[in-house]
Structures are given as structure tokens and as C-alpha cells.
Amino acid sequence: MPSEFELIARFFARPCDAEPGVVAGPGDDCALLAPSAGSELAVSVDTSVVDVHFPQAAPAVAIGHRALAVALSDLAAMGARARWCALAATLPEADEAWLESFAAGFHALCRRSRVALVGGDVTRGPLSLSVTVHGEVPAGGALRRSGARAGDILAVTGTLGGGRGGLEAWQAGVRDLDDPLLRAYLLPEPRLAAGEALRELAHAAIDVSDGLLADLQHLCSASGVGASLAPEALPLADGLTARLGEAAAREAALAGGDDYELLVALPPEALPEAEHRLRALDLPLTPIGRLVAEPGIHGIGDAVRAAGWQHFPGGTP
Ligand code: ADP
Ligand code: MG
């Protein structure tokens, strides 16, 4: 059985001397990081627990990807540039094949997102991954939840409902990671490039991790506004209606959670430029409503509202 230090050296710590801003990476008591002049640090942590946030039998490569992706999604929602992360891994055993695959998923997303893994911890216990992410934004320039104004257009990146649809696909026995719904659930893409592209255009943003309605409510209450939604405009994930049926697909898009798309409030005059920038990223940006002065969420209809809130109270834990 490899020691804790061998595990760290083999699967986690990669030399990151060449990484910008890393004065000292794994190996000392702390990492030492040098943020860029004139920037603020954006810091967030997310814990993924087996059988709460992902199924125990999920491919390890997906567990590694997902643990980092859900944490990076919060940086995206602030418009921050991702820089560094730390991983606290609680493992039931040192299964080397599993760790190899987990680390491959984690490090591949690190590379693509240009994030350096600068430290962490390894302990024994029920499988759980805590990922702390650090990003940078120009001072004063972060996309906050509280900046939305009445009259802003609400728009969402990508498609909705894939998180819930993929969970249902998994429960129905789908195991092919090429299945678009399963991909959306197990291999979500943090919208980092979109967050940066929209940072100077949008008034506010939040990532849709708890479900559109729940997260829209957070944005509205932080900004002191209400919202008028056009539910027929919601961009549904590929294959969602075929798997769940029309009504449940719409519910999943509204309240399913685990979608990790960005919900942004844009002044109407900024919409064309926002669409233009996301087209360059090959990512749809769909207007789904407007912010209004009157508090509350309007336009979703009593039937959908009742179904949404009863089936998915508050989204995922
Ligand atoms: P300490 O006992 O001082 O907390 P550890 O023995 O936990 O240090 O870790 C030794 C070094 O390895 C530290 O620099 C730590 O940040 C790094 N490290 C530990 N676990 C991980 C991990 N999962 N990923 C990356 N680096 C890690
Ligand atoms: Mg330690």
C-alpha cells in the first residue's frame, strides 16, 4: 500500500514551478502565490461527496473532472480568470487504478482551464473531494449577483436540464459517457471563457447549480428586483424531451439543478455584443426573460410553478 506521500507524489502533485504566479507549489507547508498587480482574488470551495453529489460507480475520470468543474463554475460566475486550485481528497482506500483515472480527469481539466494544482491534503474516509479554487479579477470588476437592474435582459449560456436528465439516464442504466445527457451530468463544462467574455458587458451573473428558478431567485433578491420569465424560450438539453417527456423536461430545465451554466443580467444594448462574443466561443446565449421592478418571478405559470417547487424543493443539497 503506497504511503500518503507516495500517493501525493504519484497522483496529485505536479511540478508547477513554471506556472505563472506560483512561487512554491506542492511540497512545502503552504503554496506561495503571487496574484497579479491590480487584481482581486476570487476564492471558492466546493465539496463533492460520494452518493450525494455523484454516484459511487461513476467513472473515476468523471469524478475527478466534476469535482474541479463544479468549483471552477463559481469563478466563471464572477467573471474571474481561474489560476490555482487545492484538492483535499478523502479516500476510502488507495486503489491505484481508480486514482490514476481520477487524477487523469482532474489534471486534464486543470490543463484546459490553465489552473495549477498548488496543494492539498489526503486523508482516509468515505470518498469526498473538496476543491478550493482561486481566480483573479481586475479590482472592482467582478460580476456580482447584486448588480442586476430592472430592464436588464436575462440570458443563459448553453442548455438547461442536462444535469437532471443525465442523473435520470444514469439511474436508468445509461453508462456511455458520449451520451449528451450523461455528459452534462458527469462531465459539466465550467463556463470560464464565457464568464470572462461577459464580465464587462453584464450587470450580474450566477451559475445555475441549484436549478434556474432557485438561482434566479438568489440573483433577484441580491439585486432587489423581480424577473419575468419566458419558459417556452428555455434552451433544453439535447435529448431531454425524448428521455423525460415534455412536461418533465421543462421542469428539469427550471428546477433540476446541476447544470453549471451562467445566468446573466445584461443591459439590452449589450446583448448583440454578448451574443457575438459567445458565438466566437461556440456557445449559445439565449435570452429567457427580463428583470422587472416588481419582486417575484413572473410568467412561469401556476402549473409549472407548482410542479417545479413540489418535485424539486430547493434543488440539490
Ligand atoms: P502538512 O502535513 O504540512 O499539511 P501534507 O503532508 O498534507 O502537509 O502535504 C504535503 C505537501 O503535499 C503539501 O505541500 C500539500 O499541499 C501537498 N499535497 C497534499 N495533498 C495534495 C493533493 N491532494 N494535491 C496536491 N497537493 C497535495
Ligand atoms: Mg496536511
PDB file of N, CA and C in Angstrom, residues 81-143:
ATOM      1  N   ARG A  81     -10.718  35.037 -13.828  1.00  0.00           N
ATOM      2  CA  ARG A  81      -9.789  34.154 -14.546  1.00  0.00           C
ATOM      3  C   ARG A  81      -9.266  33.133 -13.561  1.00  0.00           C
ATOM      4  N   ALA A  82      -9.456  31.841 -13.877  1.00  0.00           N
ATOM      5  CA  ALA A  82      -9.019  30.775 -12.969  1.00  0.00           C
ATOM      6  C   ALA A  82      -7.496  30.696 -12.958  1.00  0.00           C
ATOM      7  N   ARG A  83      -6.892  30.562 -11.781  1.00  0.00           N
ATOM      8  CA  ARG A  83      -5.431  30.499 -11.696  1.00  0.00           C
ATOM      9  C   ARG A  83      -4.927  29.250 -10.955  1.00  0.00           C
ATOM     10  N   TRP A  84      -5.452  29.024  -9.741  1.00  0.00           N
ATOM     11  CA  TRP A  84      -4.867  27.981  -8.898  1.00  0.00           C
ATOM     12  C   TRP A  84      -5.970  27.180  -8.206  1.00  0.00           C
ATOM     13  N   CYS A  85      -5.641  25.953  -7.814  1.00  0.00           N
ATOM     14  CA  CYS A  85      -6.595  25.185  -7.012  1.00  0.00           C
ATOM     15  C   CYS A  85      -5.856  24.330  -5.997  1.00  0.00           C
ATOM     16  N   ALA A  86      -6.586  23.897  -4.972  1.00  0.00           N
ATOM     17  CA  ALA A  86      -6.075  22.958  -3.973  1.00  0.00           C
ATOM     18  C   ALA A  86      -7.117  21.861  -3.816  1.00  0.00           C
ATOM     19  N   LEU A  87      -6.657  20.652  -3.585  1.00  0.00           N
ATOM     20  CA  LEU A  87      -7.556  19.494  -3.527  1.00  0.00           C
ATOM     21  C   LEU A  87      -7.391  18.755  -2.201  1.00  0.00           C
ATOM     22  N   ALA A  88      -8.460  18.712  -1.408  1.00  0.00           N
ATOM     23  CA  ALA A  88      -8.468  17.870  -0.211  1.00  0.00           C
ATOM     24  C   ALA A  88      -9.250  16.613  -0.567  1.00  0.00           C
ATOM     25  N   ALA A  89      -8.537  15.496  -0.663  1.00  0.00           N
ATOM     26  CA  ALA A  89      -9.148  14.236  -1.087  1.00  0.00           C
ATOM     27  C   ALA A  89      -9.277  13.310   0.120  1.00  0.00           C
ATOM     28  N   THR A  90     -10.501  12.883   0.400  1.00  0.00           N
ATOM     29  CA  THR A  90     -10.721  11.861   1.417  1.00  0.00           C
ATOM     30  C   THR A  90     -11.054  10.577   0.670  1.00  0.00           C
ATOM     31  N   LEU A  91     -10.218   9.553   0.876  1.00  0.00           N
ATOM     32  CA  LEU A  91     -10.306   8.329   0.076  1.00  0.00           C
ATOM     33  C   LEU A  91     -10.539   7.132   0.982  1.00  0.00           C
ATOM     34  N   PRO A  92     -11.427   6.213   0.575  1.00  0.00           N
ATOM     35  CA  PRO A  92     -11.654   5.021   1.398  1.00  0.00           C
ATOM     36  C   PRO A  92     -10.481   4.048   1.346  1.00  0.00           C
ATOM     37  N   GLU A  93      -9.737   4.069   0.237  1.00  0.00           N
ATOM     38  CA  GLU A  93      -8.616   3.145   0.067  1.00  0.00           C
ATOM     39  C   GLU A  93      -7.706   3.717  -1.012  1.00  0.00           C
ATOM     40  N   ALA A  94      -6.500   3.161  -1.119  1.00  0.00           N
ATOM     41  CA  ALA A  94      -5.574   3.635  -2.138  1.00  0.00           C
ATOM     42  C   ALA A  94      -5.654   2.706  -3.345  1.00  0.00           C
ATOM     43  N   ASP A  95      -6.737   2.797  -4.094  1.00  0.00           N
ATOM     44  CA  ASP A  95      -6.929   1.969  -5.289  1.00  0.00           C
ATOM     45  C   ASP A  95      -6.205   2.669  -6.444  1.00  0.00           C
ATOM     46  N   GLU A  96      -5.060   2.089  -6.847  1.00  0.00           N
ATOM     47  CA  GLU A  96      -4.183   2.826  -7.760  1.00  0.00           C
ATOM     48  C   GLU A  96      -4.796   3.038  -9.142  1.00  0.00           C
ATOM     49  N   ALA A  97      -5.538   2.039  -9.632  1.00  0.00           N
ATOM     50  CA  ALA A  97      -6.158   2.196 -10.959  1.00  0.00           C
ATOM     51  C   ALA A  97      -7.210   3.303 -10.892  1.00  0.00           C
ATOM     52  N   TRP A  98      -7.982   3.314  -9.811  1.00  0.00           N
ATOM     53  CA  TRP A  98      -9.005   4.354  -9.630  1.00  0.00           C
ATOM     54  C   TRP A  98      -8.341   5.723  -9.546  1.00  0.00           C
ATOM     55  N   LEU A  99      -7.261   5.822  -8.763  1.00  0.00           N
ATOM     56  CA  LEU A  99      -6.580   7.106  -8.580  1.00  0.00           C
ATOM     57  C   LEU A  99      -5.972   7.607  -9.889  1.00  0.00           C
ATOM     58  N   GLU A 100      -5.434   6.675 -10.662  1.00  0.00           N
ATOM     59  CA  GLU A 100      -4.856   7.028 -11.967  1.00  0.00           C
ATOM     60  C   GLU A 100      -5.910   7.714 -12.830  1.00  0.00           C
ATOM     61  N   SER A 101      -7.082   7.117 -12.872  1.00  0.00           N
ATOM     62  CA  SER A 101      -8.150   7.620 -13.712  1.00  0.00           C
ATOM     63  C   SER A 101      -8.730   8.929 -13.137  1.00  0.00           C
ATOM     64  N   PHE A 102      -8.913   8.978 -11.827  1.00  0.00           N
ATOM     65  CA  PHE A 102      -9.379  10.201 -11.165  1.00  0.00           C
ATOM     66  C   PHE A 102      -8.430  11.358 -11.473  1.00  0.00           C
ATOM     67  N   ALA A 103      -7.126  11.095 -11.291  1.00  0.00           N
ATOM     68  CA  ALA A 103      -6.128  12.153 -11.498  1.00  0.00           C
ATOM     69  C   ALA A 103      -6.109  12.587 -12.964  1.00  0.00           C
ATOM     70  N   ALA A 104      -6.317  11.644 -13.886  1.00  0.00           N
ATOM     71  CA  ALA A 104      -6.330  12.000 -15.309  1.00  0.00           C
ATOM     72  C   ALA A 104      -7.462  12.991 -15.583  1.00  0.00           C
ATOM     73  N   GLY A 105      -8.638  12.736 -15.027  1.00  0.00           N
ATOM     74  CA  GLY A 105      -9.776  13.645 -15.223  1.00  0.00           C
ATOM     75  C   GLY A 105      -9.519  15.006 -14.597  1.00  0.00           C
ATOM     76  N   PHE A 106      -8.964  14.994 -13.396  1.00  0.00           N
ATOM     77  CA  PHE A 106      -8.705  16.242 -12.675  1.00  0.00           C
ATOM     78  C   PHE A 106      -7.642  17.074 -13.402  1.00  0.00           C
ATOM     79  N   HIS A 107      -6.518  16.437 -13.735  1.00  0.00           N
ATOM     80  CA  HIS A 107      -5.407  17.184 -14.350  1.00  0.00           C
ATOM     81  C   HIS A 107      -5.746  17.634 -15.768  1.00  0.00           C
ATOM     82  N   ALA A 108      -6.550  16.860 -16.490  1.00  0.00           N
ATOM     83  CA  ALA A 108      -6.909  17.281 -17.853  1.00  0.00           C
ATOM     84  C   ALA A 108      -7.695  18.590 -17.799  1.00  0.00           C
ATOM     85  N   LEU A 109      -8.627  18.691 -16.853  1.00  0.00           N
ATOM     86  CA  LEU A 109      -9.389  19.942 -16.755  1.00  0.00           C
ATOM     87  C   LEU A 109      -8.503  21.073 -16.228  1.00  0.00           C
ATOM     88  N   CYS A 110      -7.575  20.751 -15.335  1.00  0.00           N
ATOM     89  CA  CYS A 110      -6.592  21.767 -14.890  1.00  0.00           C
ATOM     90  C   CYS A 110      -5.870  22.354 -16.096  1.00  0.00           C
ATOM     91  N   ARG A 111      -5.377  21.477 -16.971  1.00  0.00           N
ATOM     92  CA  ARG A 111      -4.599  21.941 -18.119  1.00  0.00           C
ATOM     93  C   ARG A 111      -5.451  22.799 -19.034  1.00  0.00           C
ATOM     94  N   ARG A 112      -6.659  22.297 -19.333  1.00  0.00           N
ATOM     95  CA  ARG A 112      -7.521  23.037 -20.266  1.00  0.00           C
ATOM     96  C   ARG A 112      -7.938  24.382 -19.702  1.00  0.00           C
ATOM     97  N   SER A 113      -8.109  24.433 -18.378  1.00  0.00           N
ATOM     98  CA  SER A 113      -8.561  25.676 -17.750  1.00  0.00           C
ATOM     99  C   SER A 113      -7.389  26.537 -17.314  1.00  0.00           C
ATOM    100  N   ARG A 114      -6.169  26.077 -17.568  1.00  0.00           N
ATOM    101  CA  ARG A 114      -4.948  26.791 -17.184  1.00  0.00           C
ATOM    102  C   ARG A 114      -4.928  27.096 -15.694  1.00  0.00           C
ATOM    103  N   VAL A 115      -5.242  26.032 -14.930  1.00  0.00           N
ATOM    104  CA  VAL A 115      -5.256  26.130 -13.470  1.00  0.00           C
ATOM    105  C   VAL A 115      -4.141  25.231 -12.956  1.00  0.00           C
ATOM    106  N   ALA A 116      -3.363  25.711 -11.995  1.00  0.00           N
ATOM    107  CA  ALA A 116      -2.313  24.886 -11.394  1.00  0.00           C
ATOM    108  C   ALA A 116      -2.805  24.331 -10.057  1.00  0.00           C
ATOM    109  N   LEU A 117      -2.607  23.026  -9.861  1.00  0.00           N
ATOM    110  CA  LEU A 117      -2.912  22.405  -8.565  1.00  0.00           C
ATOM    111  C   LEU A 117      -1.720  22.687  -7.656  1.00  0.00           C
ATOM    112  N   VAL A 118      -1.925  23.539  -6.662  1.00  0.00           N
ATOM    113  CA  VAL A 118      -0.776  24.042  -5.890  1.00  0.00           C
ATOM    114  C   VAL A 118      -0.677  23.440  -4.495  1.00  0.00           C
ATOM    115  N   GLY A 119      -1.637  22.591  -4.112  1.00  0.00           N
ATOM    116  CA  GLY A 119      -1.534  21.993  -2.786  1.00  0.00           C
ATOM    117  C   GLY A 119      -2.771  21.199  -2.470  1.00  0.00           C
ATOM    118  N   GLY A 120      -2.813  20.659  -1.267  1.00  0.00           N
ATOM    119  CA  GLY A 120      -3.973  19.876  -0.896  1.00  0.00           C
ATOM    120  C   GLY A 120      -3.732  19.053   0.324  1.00  0.00           C
ATOM    121  N   ASP A 121      -4.485  17.967   0.418  1.00  0.00           N
ATOM    122  CA  ASP A 121      -4.437  17.107   1.586  1.00  0.00           C
ATOM    123  C   ASP A 121      -4.989  15.752   1.160  1.00  0.00           C
ATOM    124  N   VAL A 122      -4.509  14.695   1.780  1.00  0.00           N
ATOM    125  CA  VAL A 122      -5.060  13.364   1.529  1.00  0.00           C
ATOM    126  C   VAL A 122      -5.364  12.721   2.870  1.00  0.00           C
ATOM    127  N   THR A 123      -6.602  12.302   3.068  1.00  0.00           N
ATOM    128  CA  THR A 123      -6.989  11.629   4.314  1.00  0.00           C
ATOM    129  C   THR A 123      -7.793  10.390   3.952  1.00  0.00           C
ATOM    130  N   ARG A 124      -7.994   9.518   4.945  1.00  0.00           N
ATOM    131  CA  ARG A 124      -8.753   8.292   4.708  1.00  0.00           C
ATOM    132  C   ARG A 124     -10.158   8.442   5.285  1.00  0.00           C
ATOM    133  N   GLY A 125     -11.148   7.981   4.536  1.00  0.00           N
ATOM    134  CA  GLY A 125     -12.537   8.070   4.988  1.00  0.00           C
ATOM    135  C   GLY A 125     -13.443   7.853   3.797  1.00  0.00           C
ATOM    136  N   PRO A 126     -14.761   8.043   3.990  1.00  0.00           N
ATOM    137  CA  PRO A 126     -15.692   7.914   2.858  1.00  0.00           C
ATOM    138  C   PRO A 126     -15.327   8.918   1.762  1.00  0.00           C
ATOM    139  N   LEU A 127     -15.404   8.470   0.505  1.00  0.00           N
ATOM    140  CA  LEU A 127     -14.927   9.271  -0.633  1.00  0.00           C
ATOM    141  C   LEU A 127     -15.564  10.662  -0.674  1.00  0.00           C
ATOM    142  N   SER A 128     -14.702  11.661  -0.659  1.00  0.00           N
ATOM    143  CA  SER A 128     -15.149  13.049  -0.685  1.00  0.00           C
ATOM    144  C   SER A 128     -14.011  13.910  -1.225  1.00  0.00           C
ATOM    145  N   LEU A 129     -14.350  14.858  -2.090  1.00  0.00           N
ATOM    146  CA  LEU A 129     -13.338  15.716  -2.707  1.00  0.00           C
ATOM    147  C   LEU A 129     -13.705  17.159  -2.452  1.00  0.00           C
ATOM    148  N   SER A 130     -12.794  17.871  -1.804  1.00  0.00           N
ATOM    149  CA  SER A 130     -13.012  19.301  -1.598  1.00  0.00           C
ATOM    150  C   SER A 130     -12.018  20.053  -2.448  1.00  0.00           C
ATOM    151  N   VAL A 131     -12.525  20.904  -3.315  1.00  0.00           N
ATOM    152  CA  VAL A 131     -11.637  21.645  -4.209  1.00  0.00           C
ATOM    153  C   VAL A 131     -11.787  23.140  -3.941  1.00  0.00           C
ATOM    154  N   THR A 132     -10.666  23.753  -3.595  1.00  0.00           N
ATOM    155  CA  THR A 132     -10.635  25.208  -3.424  1.00  0.00           C
ATOM    156  C   THR A 132     -10.047  25.808  -4.693  1.00  0.00           C
ATOM    157  N   VAL A 133     -10.713  26.808  -5.222  1.00  0.00           N
ATOM    158  CA  VAL A 133     -10.216  27.447  -6.450  1.00  0.00           C
ATOM    159  C   VAL A 133      -9.929  28.922  -6.176  1.00  0.00           C
ATOM    160  N   HIS A 134      -8.895  29.402  -6.854  1.00  0.00           N
ATOM    161  CA  HIS A 134      -8.508  30.808  -6.745  1.00  0.00           C
ATOM    162  C   HIS A 134      -8.475  31.382  -8.150  1.00  0.00           C
ATOM    163  N   GLY A 135      -9.134  32.513  -8.301  1.00  0.00           N
ATOM    164  CA  GLY A 135      -9.090  33.201  -9.584  1.00  0.00           C
ATOM    165  C   GLY A 135      -8.776  34.664  -9.361  1.00  0.00           C
ATOM    166  N   GLU A 136      -8.650  35.381 -10.461  1.00  0.00           N
ATOM    167  CA  GLU A 136      -8.345  36.813 -10.373  1.00  0.00           C
ATOM    168  C   GLU A 136      -9.336  37.612 -11.210  1.00  0.00           C
ATOM    169  N   VAL A 137      -9.690  38.777 -10.674  1.00  0.00           N
ATOM    170  CA  VAL A 137     -10.465  39.752 -11.464  1.00  0.00           C
ATOM    171  C   VAL A 137      -9.820  41.114 -11.286  1.00  0.00           C
ATOM    172  N   PRO A 138      -9.864  41.957 -12.301  1.00  0.00           N
ATOM    173  CA  PRO A 138      -9.393  43.328 -12.098  1.00  0.00           C
ATOM    174  C   PRO A 138     -10.158  43.950 -10.924  1.00  0.00           C
ATOM    175  N   ALA A 139      -9.457  44.662 -10.050  1.00  0.00           N
ATOM    176  CA  ALA A 139     -10.083  45.207  -8.841  1.00  0.00           C
ATOM    177  C   ALA A 139     -11.375  45.944  -9.179  1.00  0.00           C
ATOM    178  N   GLY A 140     -12.442  45.590  -8.485  1.00  0.00           N
ATOM    179  CA  GLY A 140     -13.737  46.252  -8.678  1.00  0.00           C
ATOM    180  C   GLY A 140     -14.526  45.719  -9.860  1.00  0.00           C
ATOM    181  N   GLY A 141     -13.962  44.789 -10.621  1.00  0.00           N
ATOM    182  CA  GLY A 141     -14.602  44.392 -11.876  1.00  0.00           C
ATOM    183  C   GLY A 141     -15.354  43.072 -11.848  1.00  0.00           C
ATOM    184  N   ALA A 142     -15.456  42.427 -10.675  1.00  0.00           N
ATOM    185  CA  ALA A 142     -16.122  41.113 -10.636  1.00  0.00           C
ATOM    186  C   ALA A 142     -17.602  41.237 -10.970  1.00  0.00           C
ATOM    187  N   LEU A 143     -18.140  40.163 -11.542  1.00  0.00           N
ATOM    188  CA  LEU A 143     -19.577  40.079 -11.830  1.00  0.00           C
ATOM    189  C   LEU A 143     -20.274  39.620 -10.561  1.00  0.00           C
TER     190      LEU A 143
END
